[in-house]
GROMACS .gro file of C-alpha atoms in nm:
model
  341
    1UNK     CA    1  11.898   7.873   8.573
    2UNK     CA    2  11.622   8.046   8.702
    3UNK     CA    3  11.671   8.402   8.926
    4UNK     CA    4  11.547   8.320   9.239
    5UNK     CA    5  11.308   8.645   9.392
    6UNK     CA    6  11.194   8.689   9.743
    7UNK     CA    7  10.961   8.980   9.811
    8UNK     CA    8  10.895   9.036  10.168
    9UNK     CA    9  10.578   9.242  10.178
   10UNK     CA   10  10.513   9.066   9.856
   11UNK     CA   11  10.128   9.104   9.962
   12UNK     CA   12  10.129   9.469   9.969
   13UNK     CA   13   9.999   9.692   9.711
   14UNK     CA   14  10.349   9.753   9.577
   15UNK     CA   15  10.508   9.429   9.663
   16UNK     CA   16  10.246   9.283   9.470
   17UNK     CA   17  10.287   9.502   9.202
   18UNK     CA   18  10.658   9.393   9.144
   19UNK     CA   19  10.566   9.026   9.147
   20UNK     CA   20  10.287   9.029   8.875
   21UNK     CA   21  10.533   9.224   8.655
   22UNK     CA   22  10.786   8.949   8.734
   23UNK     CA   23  10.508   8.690   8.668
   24UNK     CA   24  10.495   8.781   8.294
   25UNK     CA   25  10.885   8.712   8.271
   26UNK     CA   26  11.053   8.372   8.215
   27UNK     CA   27  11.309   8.253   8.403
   28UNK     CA   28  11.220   8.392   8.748
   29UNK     CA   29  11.139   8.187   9.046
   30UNK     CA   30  10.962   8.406   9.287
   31UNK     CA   31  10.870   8.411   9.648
   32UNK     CA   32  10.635   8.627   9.806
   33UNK     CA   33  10.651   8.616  10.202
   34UNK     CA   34  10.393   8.840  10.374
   35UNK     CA   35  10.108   8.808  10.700
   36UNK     CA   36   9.904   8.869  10.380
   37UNK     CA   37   9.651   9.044  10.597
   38UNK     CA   38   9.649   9.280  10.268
   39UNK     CA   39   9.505   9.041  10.058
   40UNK     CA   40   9.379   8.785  10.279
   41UNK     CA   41   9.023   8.768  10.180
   42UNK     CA   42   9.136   8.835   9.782
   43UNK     CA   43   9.083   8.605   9.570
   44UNK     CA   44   9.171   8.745   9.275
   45UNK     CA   45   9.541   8.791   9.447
   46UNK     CA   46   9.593   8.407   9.541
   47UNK     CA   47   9.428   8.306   9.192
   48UNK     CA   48   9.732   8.500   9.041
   49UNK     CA   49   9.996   8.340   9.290
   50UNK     CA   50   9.837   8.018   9.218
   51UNK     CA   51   9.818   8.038   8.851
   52UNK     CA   52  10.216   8.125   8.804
   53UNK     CA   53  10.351   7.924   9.080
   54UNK     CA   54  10.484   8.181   9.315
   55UNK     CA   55  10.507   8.065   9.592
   56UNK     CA   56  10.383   8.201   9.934
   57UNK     CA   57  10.477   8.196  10.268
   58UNK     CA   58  10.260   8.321  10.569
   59UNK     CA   59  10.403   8.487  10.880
   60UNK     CA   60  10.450   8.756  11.118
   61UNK     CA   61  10.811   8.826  10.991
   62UNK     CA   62  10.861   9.074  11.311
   63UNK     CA   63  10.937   8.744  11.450
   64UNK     CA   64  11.295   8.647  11.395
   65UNK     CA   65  11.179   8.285  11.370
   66UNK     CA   66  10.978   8.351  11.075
   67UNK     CA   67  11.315   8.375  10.889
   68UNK     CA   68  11.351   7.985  10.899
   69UNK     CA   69  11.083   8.003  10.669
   70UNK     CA   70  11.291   8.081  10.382
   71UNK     CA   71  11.574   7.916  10.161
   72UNK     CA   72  11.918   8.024  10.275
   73UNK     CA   73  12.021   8.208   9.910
   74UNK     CA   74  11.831   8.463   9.651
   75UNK     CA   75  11.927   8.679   9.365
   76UNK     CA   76  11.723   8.932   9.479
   77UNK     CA   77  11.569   9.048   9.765
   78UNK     CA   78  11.320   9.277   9.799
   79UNK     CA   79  11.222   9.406  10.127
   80UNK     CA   80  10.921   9.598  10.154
   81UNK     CA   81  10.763   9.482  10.483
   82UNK     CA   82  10.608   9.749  10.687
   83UNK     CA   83  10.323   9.853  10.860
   84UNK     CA   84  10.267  10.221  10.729
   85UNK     CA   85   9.938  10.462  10.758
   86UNK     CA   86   9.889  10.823  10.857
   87UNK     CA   87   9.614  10.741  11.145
   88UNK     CA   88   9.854  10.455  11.242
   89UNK     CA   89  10.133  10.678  11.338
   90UNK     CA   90   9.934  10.903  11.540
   91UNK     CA   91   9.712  10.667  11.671
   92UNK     CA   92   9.934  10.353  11.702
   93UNK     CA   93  10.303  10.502  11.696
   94UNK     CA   94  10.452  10.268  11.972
   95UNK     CA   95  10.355  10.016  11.688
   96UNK     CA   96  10.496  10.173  11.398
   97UNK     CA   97  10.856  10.167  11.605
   98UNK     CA   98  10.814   9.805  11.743
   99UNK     CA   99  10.710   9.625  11.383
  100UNK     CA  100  10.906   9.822  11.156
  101UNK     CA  101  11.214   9.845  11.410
  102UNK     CA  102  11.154   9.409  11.403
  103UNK     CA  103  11.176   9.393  11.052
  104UNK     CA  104  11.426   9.541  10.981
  105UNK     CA  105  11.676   9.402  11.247
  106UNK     CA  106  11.555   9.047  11.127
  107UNK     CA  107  11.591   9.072  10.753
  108UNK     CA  108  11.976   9.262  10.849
  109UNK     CA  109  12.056   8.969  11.050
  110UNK     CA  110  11.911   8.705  10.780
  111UNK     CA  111  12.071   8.865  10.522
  112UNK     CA  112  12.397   8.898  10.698
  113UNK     CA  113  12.388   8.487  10.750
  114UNK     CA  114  12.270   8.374  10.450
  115UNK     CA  115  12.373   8.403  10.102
  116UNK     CA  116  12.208   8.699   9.948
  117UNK     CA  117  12.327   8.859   9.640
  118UNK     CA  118  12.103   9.203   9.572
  119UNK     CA  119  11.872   9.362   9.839
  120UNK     CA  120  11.656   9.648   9.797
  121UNK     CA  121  11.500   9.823  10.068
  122UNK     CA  122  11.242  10.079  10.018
  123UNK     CA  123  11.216  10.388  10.186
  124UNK     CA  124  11.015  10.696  10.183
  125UNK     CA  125  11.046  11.121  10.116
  126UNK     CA  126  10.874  11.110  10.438
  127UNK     CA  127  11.246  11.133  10.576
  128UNK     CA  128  11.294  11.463  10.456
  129UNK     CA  129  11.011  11.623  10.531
  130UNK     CA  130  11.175  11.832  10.779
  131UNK     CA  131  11.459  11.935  10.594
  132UNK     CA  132  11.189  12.090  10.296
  133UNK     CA  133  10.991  12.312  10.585
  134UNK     CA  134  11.252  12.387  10.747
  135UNK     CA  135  11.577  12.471  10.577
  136UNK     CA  136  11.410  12.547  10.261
  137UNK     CA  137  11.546  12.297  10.051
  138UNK     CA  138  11.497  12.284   9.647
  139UNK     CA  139  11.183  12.105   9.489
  140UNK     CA  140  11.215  11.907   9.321
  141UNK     CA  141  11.439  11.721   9.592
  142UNK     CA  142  11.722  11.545   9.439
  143UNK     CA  143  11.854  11.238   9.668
  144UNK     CA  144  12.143  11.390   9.851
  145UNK     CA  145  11.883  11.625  10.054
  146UNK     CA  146  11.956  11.534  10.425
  147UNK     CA  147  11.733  11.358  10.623
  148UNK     CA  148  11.557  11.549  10.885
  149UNK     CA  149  11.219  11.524  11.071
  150UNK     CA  150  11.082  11.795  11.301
  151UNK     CA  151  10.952  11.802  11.598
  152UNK     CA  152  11.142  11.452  11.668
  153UNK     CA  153  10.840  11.334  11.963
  154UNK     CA  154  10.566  11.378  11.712
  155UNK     CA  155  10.424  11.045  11.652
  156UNK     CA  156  10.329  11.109  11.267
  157UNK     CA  157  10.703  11.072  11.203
  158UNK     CA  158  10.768  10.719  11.361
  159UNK     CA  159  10.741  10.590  10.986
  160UNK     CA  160  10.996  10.832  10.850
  161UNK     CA  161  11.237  10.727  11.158
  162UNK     CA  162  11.230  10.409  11.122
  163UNK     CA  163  11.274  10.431  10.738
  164UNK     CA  164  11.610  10.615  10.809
  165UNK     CA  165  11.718  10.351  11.034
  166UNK     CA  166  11.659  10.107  10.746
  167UNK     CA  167  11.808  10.313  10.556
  168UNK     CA  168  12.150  10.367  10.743
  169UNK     CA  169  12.118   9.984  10.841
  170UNK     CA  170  12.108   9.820  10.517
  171UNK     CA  171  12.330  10.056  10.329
  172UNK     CA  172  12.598   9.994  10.678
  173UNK     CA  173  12.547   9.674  10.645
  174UNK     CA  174  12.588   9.608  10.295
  175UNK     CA  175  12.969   9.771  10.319
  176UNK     CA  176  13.067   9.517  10.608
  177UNK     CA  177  12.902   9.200  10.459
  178UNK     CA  178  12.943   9.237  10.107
  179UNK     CA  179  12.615   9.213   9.962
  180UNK     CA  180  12.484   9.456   9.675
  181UNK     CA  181  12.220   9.723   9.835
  182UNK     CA  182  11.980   9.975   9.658
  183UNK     CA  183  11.766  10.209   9.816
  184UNK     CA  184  11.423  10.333   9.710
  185UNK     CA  185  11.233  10.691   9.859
  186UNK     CA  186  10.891  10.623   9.696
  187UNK     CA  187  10.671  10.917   9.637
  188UNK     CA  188  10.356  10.902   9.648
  189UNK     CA  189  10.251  10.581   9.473
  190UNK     CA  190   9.883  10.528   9.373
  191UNK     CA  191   9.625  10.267   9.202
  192UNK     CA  192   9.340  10.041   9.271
  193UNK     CA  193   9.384   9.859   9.605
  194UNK     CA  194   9.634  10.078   9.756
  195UNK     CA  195   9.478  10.090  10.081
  196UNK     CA  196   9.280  10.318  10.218
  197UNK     CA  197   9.457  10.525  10.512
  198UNK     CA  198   9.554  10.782  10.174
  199UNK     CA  199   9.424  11.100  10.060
  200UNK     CA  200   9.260  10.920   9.729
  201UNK     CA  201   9.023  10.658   9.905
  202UNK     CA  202   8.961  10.906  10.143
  203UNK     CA  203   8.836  11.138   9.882
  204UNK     CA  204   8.633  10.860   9.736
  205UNK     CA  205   8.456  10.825  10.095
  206UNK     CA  206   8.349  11.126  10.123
  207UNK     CA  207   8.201  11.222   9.775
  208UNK     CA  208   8.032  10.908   9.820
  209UNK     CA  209   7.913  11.017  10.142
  210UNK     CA  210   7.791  11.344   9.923
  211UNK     CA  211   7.968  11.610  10.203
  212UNK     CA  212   7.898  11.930  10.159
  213UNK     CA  213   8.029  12.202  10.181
  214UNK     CA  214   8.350  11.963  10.080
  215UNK     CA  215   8.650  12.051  10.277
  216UNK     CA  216   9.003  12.058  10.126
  217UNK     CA  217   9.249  11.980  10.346
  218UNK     CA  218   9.578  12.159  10.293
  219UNK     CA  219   9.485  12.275   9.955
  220UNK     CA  220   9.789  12.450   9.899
  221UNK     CA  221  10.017  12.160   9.971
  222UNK     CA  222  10.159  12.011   9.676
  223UNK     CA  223  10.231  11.629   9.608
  224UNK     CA  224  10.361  11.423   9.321
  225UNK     CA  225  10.150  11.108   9.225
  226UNK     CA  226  10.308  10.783   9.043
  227UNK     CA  227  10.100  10.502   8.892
  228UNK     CA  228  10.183  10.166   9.053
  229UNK     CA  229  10.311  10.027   8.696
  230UNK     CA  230  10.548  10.297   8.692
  231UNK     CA  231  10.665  10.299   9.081
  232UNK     CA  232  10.655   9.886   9.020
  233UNK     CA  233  10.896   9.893   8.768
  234UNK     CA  234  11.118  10.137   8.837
  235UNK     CA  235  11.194   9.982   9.156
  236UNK     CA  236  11.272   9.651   8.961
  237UNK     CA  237  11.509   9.853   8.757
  238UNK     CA  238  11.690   9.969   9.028
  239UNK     CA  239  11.696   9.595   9.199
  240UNK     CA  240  11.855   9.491   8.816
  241UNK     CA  241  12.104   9.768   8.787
  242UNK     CA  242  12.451   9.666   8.763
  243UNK     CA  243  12.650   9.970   8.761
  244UNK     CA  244  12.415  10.090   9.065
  245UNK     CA  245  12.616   9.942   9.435
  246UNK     CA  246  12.512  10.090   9.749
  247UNK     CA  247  12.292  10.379   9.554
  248UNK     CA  248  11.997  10.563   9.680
  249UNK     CA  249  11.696  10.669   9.415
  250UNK     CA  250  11.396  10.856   9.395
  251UNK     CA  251  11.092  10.641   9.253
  252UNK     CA  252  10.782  10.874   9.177
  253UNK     CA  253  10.686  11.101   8.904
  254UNK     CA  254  10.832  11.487   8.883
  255UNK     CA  255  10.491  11.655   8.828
  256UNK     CA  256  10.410  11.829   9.100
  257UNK     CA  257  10.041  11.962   9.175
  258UNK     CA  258   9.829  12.121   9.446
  259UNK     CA  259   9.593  11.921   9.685
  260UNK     CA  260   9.359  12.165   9.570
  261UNK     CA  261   9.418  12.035   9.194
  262UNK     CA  262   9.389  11.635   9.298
  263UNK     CA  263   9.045  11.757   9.486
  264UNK     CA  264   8.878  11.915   9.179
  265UNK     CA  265   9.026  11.660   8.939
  266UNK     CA  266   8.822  11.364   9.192
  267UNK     CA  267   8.494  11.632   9.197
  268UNK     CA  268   8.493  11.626   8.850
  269UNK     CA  269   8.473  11.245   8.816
  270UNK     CA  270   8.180  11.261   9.075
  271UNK     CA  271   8.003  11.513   8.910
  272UNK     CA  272   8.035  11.726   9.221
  273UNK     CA  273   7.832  12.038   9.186
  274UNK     CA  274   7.854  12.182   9.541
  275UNK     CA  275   8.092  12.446   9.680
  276UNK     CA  276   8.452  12.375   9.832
  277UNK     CA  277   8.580  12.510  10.169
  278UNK     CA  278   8.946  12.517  10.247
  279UNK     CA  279   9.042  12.336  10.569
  280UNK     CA  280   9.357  12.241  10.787
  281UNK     CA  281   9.552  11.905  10.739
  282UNK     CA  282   9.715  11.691  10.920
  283UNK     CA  283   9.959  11.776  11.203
  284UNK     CA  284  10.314  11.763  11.053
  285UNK     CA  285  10.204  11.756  10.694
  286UNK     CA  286  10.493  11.868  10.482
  287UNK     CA  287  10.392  12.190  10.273
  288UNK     CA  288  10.531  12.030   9.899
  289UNK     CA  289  10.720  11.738   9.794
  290UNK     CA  290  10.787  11.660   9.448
  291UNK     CA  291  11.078  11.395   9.374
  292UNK     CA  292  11.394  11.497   9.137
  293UNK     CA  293  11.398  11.200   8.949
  294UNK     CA  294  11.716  11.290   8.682
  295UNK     CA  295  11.881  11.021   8.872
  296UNK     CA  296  11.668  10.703   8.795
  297UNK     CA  297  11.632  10.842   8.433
  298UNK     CA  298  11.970  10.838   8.371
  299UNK     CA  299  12.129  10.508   8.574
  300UNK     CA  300  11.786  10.318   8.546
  301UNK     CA  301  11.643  10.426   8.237
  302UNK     CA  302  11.327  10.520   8.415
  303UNK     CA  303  11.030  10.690   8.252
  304UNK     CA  304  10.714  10.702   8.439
  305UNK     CA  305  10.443  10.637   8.149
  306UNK     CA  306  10.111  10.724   8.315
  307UNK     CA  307   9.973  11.079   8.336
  308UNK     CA  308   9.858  11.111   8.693
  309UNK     CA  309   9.528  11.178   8.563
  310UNK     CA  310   9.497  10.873   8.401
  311UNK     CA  311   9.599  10.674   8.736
  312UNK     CA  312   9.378  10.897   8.935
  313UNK     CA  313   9.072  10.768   8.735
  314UNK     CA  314   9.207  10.409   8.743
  315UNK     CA  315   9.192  10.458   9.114
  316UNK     CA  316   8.895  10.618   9.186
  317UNK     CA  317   8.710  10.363   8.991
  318UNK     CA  318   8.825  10.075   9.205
  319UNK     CA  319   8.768  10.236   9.501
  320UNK     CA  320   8.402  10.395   9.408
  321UNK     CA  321   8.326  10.025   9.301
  322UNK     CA  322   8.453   9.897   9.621
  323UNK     CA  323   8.274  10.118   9.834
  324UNK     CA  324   7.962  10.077   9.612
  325UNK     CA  325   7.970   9.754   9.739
  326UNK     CA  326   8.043   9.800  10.115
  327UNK     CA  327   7.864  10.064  10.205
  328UNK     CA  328   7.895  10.009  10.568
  329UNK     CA  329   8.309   9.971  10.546
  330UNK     CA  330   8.409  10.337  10.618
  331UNK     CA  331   8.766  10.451  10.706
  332UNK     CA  332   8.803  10.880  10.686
  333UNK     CA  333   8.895  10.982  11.031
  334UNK     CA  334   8.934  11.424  10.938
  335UNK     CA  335   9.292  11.567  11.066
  336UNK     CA  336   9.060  11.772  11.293
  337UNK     CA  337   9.028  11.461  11.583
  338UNK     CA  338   9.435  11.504  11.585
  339UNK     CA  339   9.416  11.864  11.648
  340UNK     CA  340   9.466  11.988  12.012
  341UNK     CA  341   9.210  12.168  12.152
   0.00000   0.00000   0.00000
């Protein structure tokens, strides 16, 4: 008997990621349910979907009536819906809280009345980011830091709230319904078609766009990049984990570099030959965040495989080829428009 998948925000850039990994396996039936306004003009995404007969289902899944969409019993379910950006919480946060809040509630409730046997919902380090500037926390950050934002009313941490109340739902609700739960903080994820509200395509923008002097923006913050094969998988090995019930793990890679570093590394691959000029970030930026992973290495088995130079070039070349050919599709907005004066 086939294992029956359902990937909600099966569209996305990791969502999608899972599936074609599943795709290459036999004996998994998989569903992807997404808006798919992702990947709705990609044909190269609904080729694959079409070639090993996932199958998709379109909706606004912030509606609870989308649910009746679905069959009433999975294996697995993988819930990754959610509307995420850096310009999005501080331009649209009353958004981020009304969509993500939705989805959440909905697949709880769908969950709780249907027969469900694994569900994974992924998270973020976002919800710590408070507790690292703050209280001075260890990094790498191991998965028992507590959660903590700061200041609670600034909209660039709508995401990371409603993450934690995902987080406390589905682990809450697991316990009282009986279903199997894992929880995923991804860190820092990257590869071609990510999106492009992220530092990477944003860097790609603006060498493109030959700026110069080229500003750095929080050079001296630090971040930890993981290819999306590696991020991909690992989450599938915590979905597949036996021995893990109601567990909570860091997905990301443990090497942990400056903004400065990730600047240079994407000026070298443009053949940049002007100066650099440090610059501020963005408001609420966390100063470093670098995953300890000890725990998926030794439940999961997880490895990440890709130097993050390696996925940095596989990245930069999609996007320089993308915005090679759509020259007039720019998205950079600087952290200095979200400054107050």
């Amino acid at each position: 008997m086939k294992r029956k998948i359902l990937i909600l925000g099966g569209g996305g850039f990791i969502g999608s990621g899972i599936a074609k990994i599943l795709s290459e396996r036999e004996n998994y039936s998989i569903t992807i349910a997404d808006s798919f306004h992702y990947n709705q003009n990609d044909k190269q995404f609904m080729n694959f979907v079409k070639k090993n007969n996932i199958t998709a289902i379109k909706a606004d899944f912030s509606k609870k009536s989308s649910f009746d969409l679905l069959e009433s019993s999975y294996d697995d379910f993988y819930m990754l819906a959610s509307m995420i950006g850096v310009n999005n919480t501080l331009e649209n946060p009353h958004e981020i809280i009304r969509v993500n809040t939705a989805l959440i509630y909905n697949s709880l409730e769908w969950v709780k009345n249907n027969t469900i046997k694994n569900v994974l919902f992924t998270s973020t380090s976002e919800c710590y980011s408070g507790t690292i500037d703050k209280f001075g926390y260890n990094v790498p950050t191991d998965e028992n830091v507590p959660l903590c934002i700061d200041p609670i009313d600034h909209p660039r941490f709508t995401y990371a709230v409603t993450k934690m109340l995902g987080e406390s739902g589905f682990l809450n609700y697991a316990k009282i319904f009986g279903f199997n739960c894992k929880i995923i903080r991804y860190n820092n994820i990257i590869g071609p078609k990510m999106g492009f509200g992220h530092v990477i395509p944003h860097l790609v923008e603006r060498f493109i766009d030959n700026e110069s002097p080229f500003k750095i923006y929080g050079a001296n913050q630090t971040r930890a990049f993981c290819d999306i094969y590696d991020g991909a998988l690992g989450t599938i090995k915590a979905m597949e984990c036996d021995n893990a019930k109601n567990e909570i793990f860091h997905i990301g890679n443990d090497i942990e570099i400056t903004i400065e570093e990730l600047v240079k590394e994407t000026g070298k691959y443009f053949n940049f030959k002007g100066k650099y000029e440090f610059a501020e970030t963005y408001p609420g930026s966390v100063n470093r965040r670098c995953p300890d992973i000890s725990k998926a290495k030794k439940m999961l088995n997880f490895h990440p495989k890709t130097d993050w130079k390696q996925s940095l070039k596989k990245t930069l070349d999609w996007y320089k080829d993308y915005y090679m050919k759509n020259p007039n599709n720019r998205f950079f907005e600087g952290p200095d428009k979200f400054f107050k004066s």
